[in-house]
Amino acid sequence: MVGDLLGSVGAIAAAIGIPLGTWIAHSGRGRWLVTAANAARAVPSLGLLFVASMWAGSRFSSDLGAYIAPSIVVLVILAIPPLLAGTYAGLQAVPREVVHAARANGHSTGQLIGQVELPIALPMAVGGLRSATLQVIATTSAQYAAARVASSAC
């Protein structure tokens, strides 16, 4: 169950963060999103989870809507900033000479991103994925521990 949750969260966050980081780094537009995402990393994860659960609990009657859906949303929100920052930083670190050489060889924009920039940026993007995974695991563990304490107190 937890492995499925972590896999789902990672896949959703990667589907949002990696293309968004690629677009921002390649186009130069929306750099403020990277700054805002890094600032969002300071948000206390359990506090965000509490607010989301309280909001969802009043709107849904099932356990899925009241507990699981807010957890997935919060964990995805927490996983996006490291993925976005890692992808953006990796693509910004690609030497301009390499990009110019690829363009001189006739690479289209898609080929440039897929065959030149992303392979060079991959180590930093994987670092962002590692950071996102650790944050999601830590938050999930803390959430589980808090739920166990709350259920034993009742």
PDB file of C-alpha atoms in Angstrom:
ATOM      1  CA  MET A   1       0.000   0.000   0.000  1.00  0.00           C
ATOM      2  CA  VAL A   2       2.706   2.495   0.991  1.00  0.00           C
ATOM      3  CA  GLY A   3       4.852   1.485  -1.986  1.00  0.00           C
ATOM      4  CA  ASP A   4       1.936   2.084  -4.334  1.00  0.00           C
ATOM      5  CA  LEU A   5       1.346   5.483  -2.732  1.00  0.00           C
ATOM      6  CA  LEU A   6       5.005   6.467  -3.088  1.00  0.00           C
ATOM      7  CA  GLY A   7       5.112   5.259  -6.685  1.00  0.00           C
ATOM      8  CA  SER A   8       1.953   7.151  -7.584  1.00  0.00           C
ATOM      9  CA  VAL A   9       3.149  10.328  -5.922  1.00  0.00           C
ATOM     10  CA  GLY A  10       6.539  10.082  -7.617  1.00  0.00           C
ATOM     11  CA  ALA A  11       5.024   9.482 -11.038  1.00  0.00           C
ATOM     12  CA  ILE A  12       2.555  12.360 -10.745  1.00  0.00           C
ATOM     13  CA  ALA A  13       5.191  14.761  -9.418  1.00  0.00           C
ATOM     14  CA  ALA A  14       7.679  13.741 -12.124  1.00  0.00           C
ATOM     15  CA  ALA A  15       5.018  14.185 -14.804  1.00  0.00           C
ATOM     16  CA  ILE A  16       4.558  17.768 -13.610  1.00  0.00           C
ATOM     17  CA  GLY A  17       7.989  18.834 -12.347  1.00  0.00           C
ATOM     18  CA  ILE A  18      10.321  17.503 -15.042  1.00  0.00           C
ATOM     19  CA  PRO A  19       8.490  18.913 -18.107  1.00  0.00           C
ATOM     20  CA  LEU A  20       7.887  22.200 -16.276  1.00  0.00           C
ATOM     21  CA  GLY A  21      11.574  22.472 -15.311  1.00  0.00           C
ATOM     22  CA  THR A  22      12.567  21.634 -18.885  1.00  0.00           C
ATOM     23  CA  TRP A  23      10.248  24.286 -20.302  1.00  0.00           C
ATOM     24  CA  ILE A  24      11.427  26.964 -17.860  1.00  0.00           C
ATOM     25  CA  ALA A  25      15.113  26.216 -18.426  1.00  0.00           C
ATOM     26  CA  HIS A  26      14.802  25.999 -22.185  1.00  0.00           C
ATOM     27  CA  SER A  27      12.496  28.955 -22.765  1.00  0.00           C
ATOM     28  CA  GLY A  28      13.784  31.255 -20.024  1.00  0.00           C
ATOM     29  CA  ARG A  29      10.205  32.121 -19.088  1.00  0.00           C
ATOM     30  CA  GLY A  30       8.706  31.452 -15.679  1.00  0.00           C
ATOM     31  CA  ARG A  31      11.926  31.507 -13.662  1.00  0.00           C
ATOM     32  CA  TRP A  32       9.913  32.891 -10.779  1.00  0.00           C
ATOM     33  CA  LEU A  33       8.257  29.454 -10.535  1.00  0.00           C
ATOM     34  CA  VAL A  34      11.589  27.881  -9.600  1.00  0.00           C
ATOM     35  CA  THR A  35      12.100  30.515  -6.904  1.00  0.00           C
ATOM     36  CA  ALA A  36       8.553  30.056  -5.630  1.00  0.00           C
ATOM     37  CA  ALA A  37       8.955  26.274  -5.627  1.00  0.00           C
ATOM     38  CA  ASN A  38      12.156  26.535  -3.613  1.00  0.00           C
ATOM     39  CA  ALA A  39      10.415  28.856  -1.166  1.00  0.00           C
ATOM     40  CA  ALA A  40       7.564  26.338  -0.912  1.00  0.00           C
ATOM     41  CA  ARG A  41      10.039  23.754   0.386  1.00  0.00           C
ATOM     42  CA  ALA A  42      10.018  25.646   3.686  1.00  0.00           C
ATOM     43  CA  VAL A  43       6.311  24.911   4.241  1.00  0.00           C
ATOM     44  CA  PRO A  44       5.913  22.403   7.082  1.00  0.00           C
ATOM     45  CA  SER A  45       4.721  19.225   5.427  1.00  0.00           C
ATOM     46  CA  LEU A  46       2.632  17.939   8.323  1.00  0.00           C
ATOM     47  CA  GLY A  47       0.977  21.337   8.692  1.00  0.00           C
ATOM     48  CA  LEU A  48       0.069  21.312   5.019  1.00  0.00           C
ATOM     49  CA  LEU A  49      -1.221  17.765   5.364  1.00  0.00           C
ATOM     50  CA  PHE A  50      -3.328  18.770   8.373  1.00  0.00           C
ATOM     51  CA  VAL A  51      -4.893  21.702   6.512  1.00  0.00           C
ATOM     52  CA  ALA A  52      -5.616  19.570   3.440  1.00  0.00           C
ATOM     53  CA  SER A  53      -7.146  16.792   5.552  1.00  0.00           C
ATOM     54  CA  MET A  54      -9.339  19.229   7.450  1.00  0.00           C
ATOM     55  CA  TRP A  55     -10.506  20.802   4.206  1.00  0.00           C
ATOM     56  CA  ALA A  56     -11.163  17.467   2.504  1.00  0.00           C
ATOM     57  CA  GLY A  57     -12.688  15.840   5.575  1.00  0.00           C
ATOM     58  CA  SER A  58     -15.475  18.383   5.602  1.00  0.00           C
ATOM     59  CA  ARG A  59     -16.218  17.854   1.906  1.00  0.00           C
ATOM     60  CA  PHE A  60     -16.030  14.081   1.480  1.00  0.00           C
ATOM     61  CA  SER A  61     -17.834  11.351   3.335  1.00  0.00           C
ATOM     62  CA  SER A  62     -15.642   8.393   2.335  1.00  0.00           C
ATOM     63  CA  ASP A  63     -12.266   7.479   3.822  1.00  0.00           C
ATOM     64  CA  LEU A  64     -10.705   7.715   0.374  1.00  0.00           C
ATOM     65  CA  GLY A  65     -11.749  11.318  -0.072  1.00  0.00           C
ATOM     66  CA  ALA A  66     -11.135  12.359   3.500  1.00  0.00           C
ATOM     67  CA  TYR A  67      -7.719  10.770   4.092  1.00  0.00           C
ATOM     68  CA  ILE A  68      -6.036   9.272   1.035  1.00  0.00           C
ATOM     69  CA  ALA A  69      -6.726  11.964  -1.578  1.00  0.00           C
ATOM     70  CA  PRO A  70      -5.422  14.865   0.567  1.00  0.00           C
ATOM     71  CA  SER A  71      -2.328  12.825   1.385  1.00  0.00           C
ATOM     72  CA  ILE A  72      -1.597  12.220  -2.280  1.00  0.00           C
ATOM     73  CA  VAL A  73      -2.173  15.880  -3.181  1.00  0.00           C
ATOM     74  CA  VAL A  74       0.060  17.142  -0.369  1.00  0.00           C
ATOM     75  CA  LEU A  75       2.817  14.652  -1.129  1.00  0.00           C
ATOM     76  CA  VAL A  76       2.743  15.599  -4.819  1.00  0.00           C
ATOM     77  CA  ILE A  77       2.942  19.287  -3.865  1.00  0.00           C
ATOM     78  CA  LEU A  78       5.933  18.500  -1.656  1.00  0.00           C
ATOM     79  CA  ALA A  79       7.660  16.399  -4.330  1.00  0.00           C
ATOM     80  CA  ILE A  80       7.403  18.888  -7.200  1.00  0.00           C
ATOM     81  CA  PRO A  81       9.892  21.570  -5.976  1.00  0.00           C
ATOM     82  CA  PRO A  82      12.981  19.312  -5.808  1.00  0.00           C
ATOM     83  CA  LEU A  83      12.164  17.798  -9.204  1.00  0.00           C
ATOM     84  CA  LEU A  84      11.579  21.211 -10.735  1.00  0.00           C
ATOM     85  CA  ALA A  85      14.749  22.682  -9.211  1.00  0.00           C
ATOM     86  CA  GLY A  86      16.905  19.687 -10.141  1.00  0.00           C
ATOM     87  CA  THR A  87      15.724  19.640 -13.737  1.00  0.00           C
ATOM     88  CA  TYR A  88      16.073  23.397 -14.109  1.00  0.00           C
ATOM     89  CA  ALA A  89      19.556  23.482 -12.548  1.00  0.00           C
ATOM     90  CA  GLY A  90      20.718  20.539 -14.646  1.00  0.00           C
ATOM     91  CA  LEU A  91      19.565  22.125 -17.878  1.00  0.00           C
ATOM     92  CA  GLN A  92      21.070  25.486 -16.930  1.00  0.00           C
ATOM     93  CA  ALA A  93      24.405  23.739 -16.337  1.00  0.00           C
ATOM     94  CA  VAL A  94      24.588  22.440 -19.913  1.00  0.00           C
ATOM     95  CA  PRO A  95      27.525  24.263 -21.555  1.00  0.00           C
ATOM     96  CA  ARG A  96      26.347  26.752 -24.163  1.00  0.00           C
ATOM     97  CA  GLU A  97      29.084  25.518 -26.510  1.00  0.00           C
ATOM     98  CA  VAL A  98      27.439  22.082 -26.547  1.00  0.00           C
ATOM     99  CA  VAL A  99      24.071  23.637 -27.379  1.00  0.00           C
ATOM    100  CA  HIS A 100      25.604  25.763 -30.146  1.00  0.00           C
ATOM    101  CA  ALA A 101      27.407  22.725 -31.577  1.00  0.00           C
ATOM    102  CA  ALA A 102      24.172  20.727 -31.623  1.00  0.00           C
ATOM    103  CA  ARG A 103      22.335  23.560 -33.351  1.00  0.00           C
ATOM    104  CA  ALA A 104      25.168  23.851 -35.873  1.00  0.00           C
ATOM    105  CA  ASN A 105      24.753  20.148 -36.623  1.00  0.00           C
ATOM    106  CA  GLY A 106      21.106  20.757 -37.447  1.00  0.00           C
ATOM    107  CA  HIS A 107      19.342  19.532 -34.296  1.00  0.00           C
ATOM    108  CA  SER A 108      15.764  20.697 -33.960  1.00  0.00           C
ATOM    109  CA  THR A 109      14.537  22.020 -30.621  1.00  0.00           C
ATOM    110  CA  GLY A 110      13.078  18.625 -29.693  1.00  0.00           C
ATOM    111  CA  GLN A 111      16.268  16.826 -30.671  1.00  0.00           C
ATOM    112  CA  LEU A 112      18.325  19.369 -28.760  1.00  0.00           C
ATOM    113  CA  ILE A 113      16.336  18.803 -25.593  1.00  0.00           C
ATOM    114  CA  GLY A 114      15.988  15.032 -25.889  1.00  0.00           C
ATOM    115  CA  GLN A 115      19.377  14.057 -27.305  1.00  0.00           C
ATOM    116  CA  VAL A 116      21.714  16.715 -25.924  1.00  0.00           C
ATOM    117  CA  GLU A 117      20.436  18.714 -22.961  1.00  0.00           C
ATOM    118  CA  LEU A 118      18.489  16.118 -20.965  1.00  0.00           C
ATOM    119  CA  PRO A 119      21.232  13.459 -21.012  1.00  0.00           C
ATOM    120  CA  ILE A 120      23.743  16.032 -19.725  1.00  0.00           C
ATOM    121  CA  ALA A 121      21.267  17.321 -17.118  1.00  0.00           C
ATOM    122  CA  LEU A 122      20.257  13.829 -15.976  1.00  0.00           C
ATOM    123  CA  PRO A 123      22.556  13.610 -12.909  1.00  0.00           C
ATOM    124  CA  MET A 124      21.119  16.800 -11.401  1.00  0.00           C
ATOM    125  CA  ALA A 125      17.559  15.799 -12.314  1.00  0.00           C
ATOM    126  CA  VAL A 126      18.085  12.432 -10.613  1.00  0.00           C
ATOM    127  CA  GLY A 127      19.387  14.332  -7.578  1.00  0.00           C
ATOM    128  CA  GLY A 128      16.093  16.223  -7.511  1.00  0.00           C
ATOM    129  CA  LEU A 129      14.218  12.920  -7.786  1.00  0.00           C
ATOM    130  CA  ARG A 130      16.246  11.489  -4.896  1.00  0.00           C
ATOM    131  CA  SER A 131      15.509  14.555  -2.767  1.00  0.00           C
ATOM    132  CA  ALA A 132      11.792  14.394  -3.611  1.00  0.00           C
ATOM    133  CA  THR A 133      11.659  10.691  -2.773  1.00  0.00           C
ATOM    134  CA  LEU A 134      13.331  11.227   0.595  1.00  0.00           C
ATOM    135  CA  GLN A 135      10.963  14.060   1.457  1.00  0.00           C
ATOM    136  CA  VAL A 136       7.910  11.993   0.507  1.00  0.00           C
ATOM    137  CA  ILE A 137       9.146   8.990   2.520  1.00  0.00           C
ATOM    138  CA  ALA A 138       9.904  11.155   5.556  1.00  0.00           C
ATOM    139  CA  THR A 139       6.512  12.858   5.400  1.00  0.00           C
ATOM    140  CA  THR A 140       4.717   9.544   4.910  1.00  0.00           C
ATOM    141  CA  SER A 141       6.574   8.046   7.881  1.00  0.00           C
ATOM    142  CA  ALA A 142       5.755  11.038  10.072  1.00  0.00           C
ATOM    143  CA  GLN A 143       2.127  10.928   8.942  1.00  0.00           C
ATOM    144  CA  TYR A 144       1.917   7.222   9.761  1.00  0.00           C
ATOM    145  CA  ALA A 145       3.509   7.749  13.185  1.00  0.00           C
ATOM    146  CA  ALA A 146       1.127  10.613  13.964  1.00  0.00           C
ATOM    147  CA  ALA A 147      -1.863   8.510  12.901  1.00  0.00           C
ATOM    148  CA  ARG A 148      -0.718   5.630  15.121  1.00  0.00           C
ATOM    149  CA  VAL A 149      -0.331   7.936  18.117  1.00  0.00           C
ATOM    150  CA  ALA A 150      -3.732   9.530  17.459  1.00  0.00           C
ATOM    151  CA  SER A 151      -5.460   6.170  17.091  1.00  0.00           C
ATOM    152  CA  SER A 152      -3.932   4.780  20.283  1.00  0.00           C
ATOM    153  CA  ALA A 153      -5.046   7.864  22.223  1.00  0.00           C
ATOM    154  CA  CYS A 154      -8.701   7.282  21.321  1.00  0.00           C
TER     155      CYS A 154
END
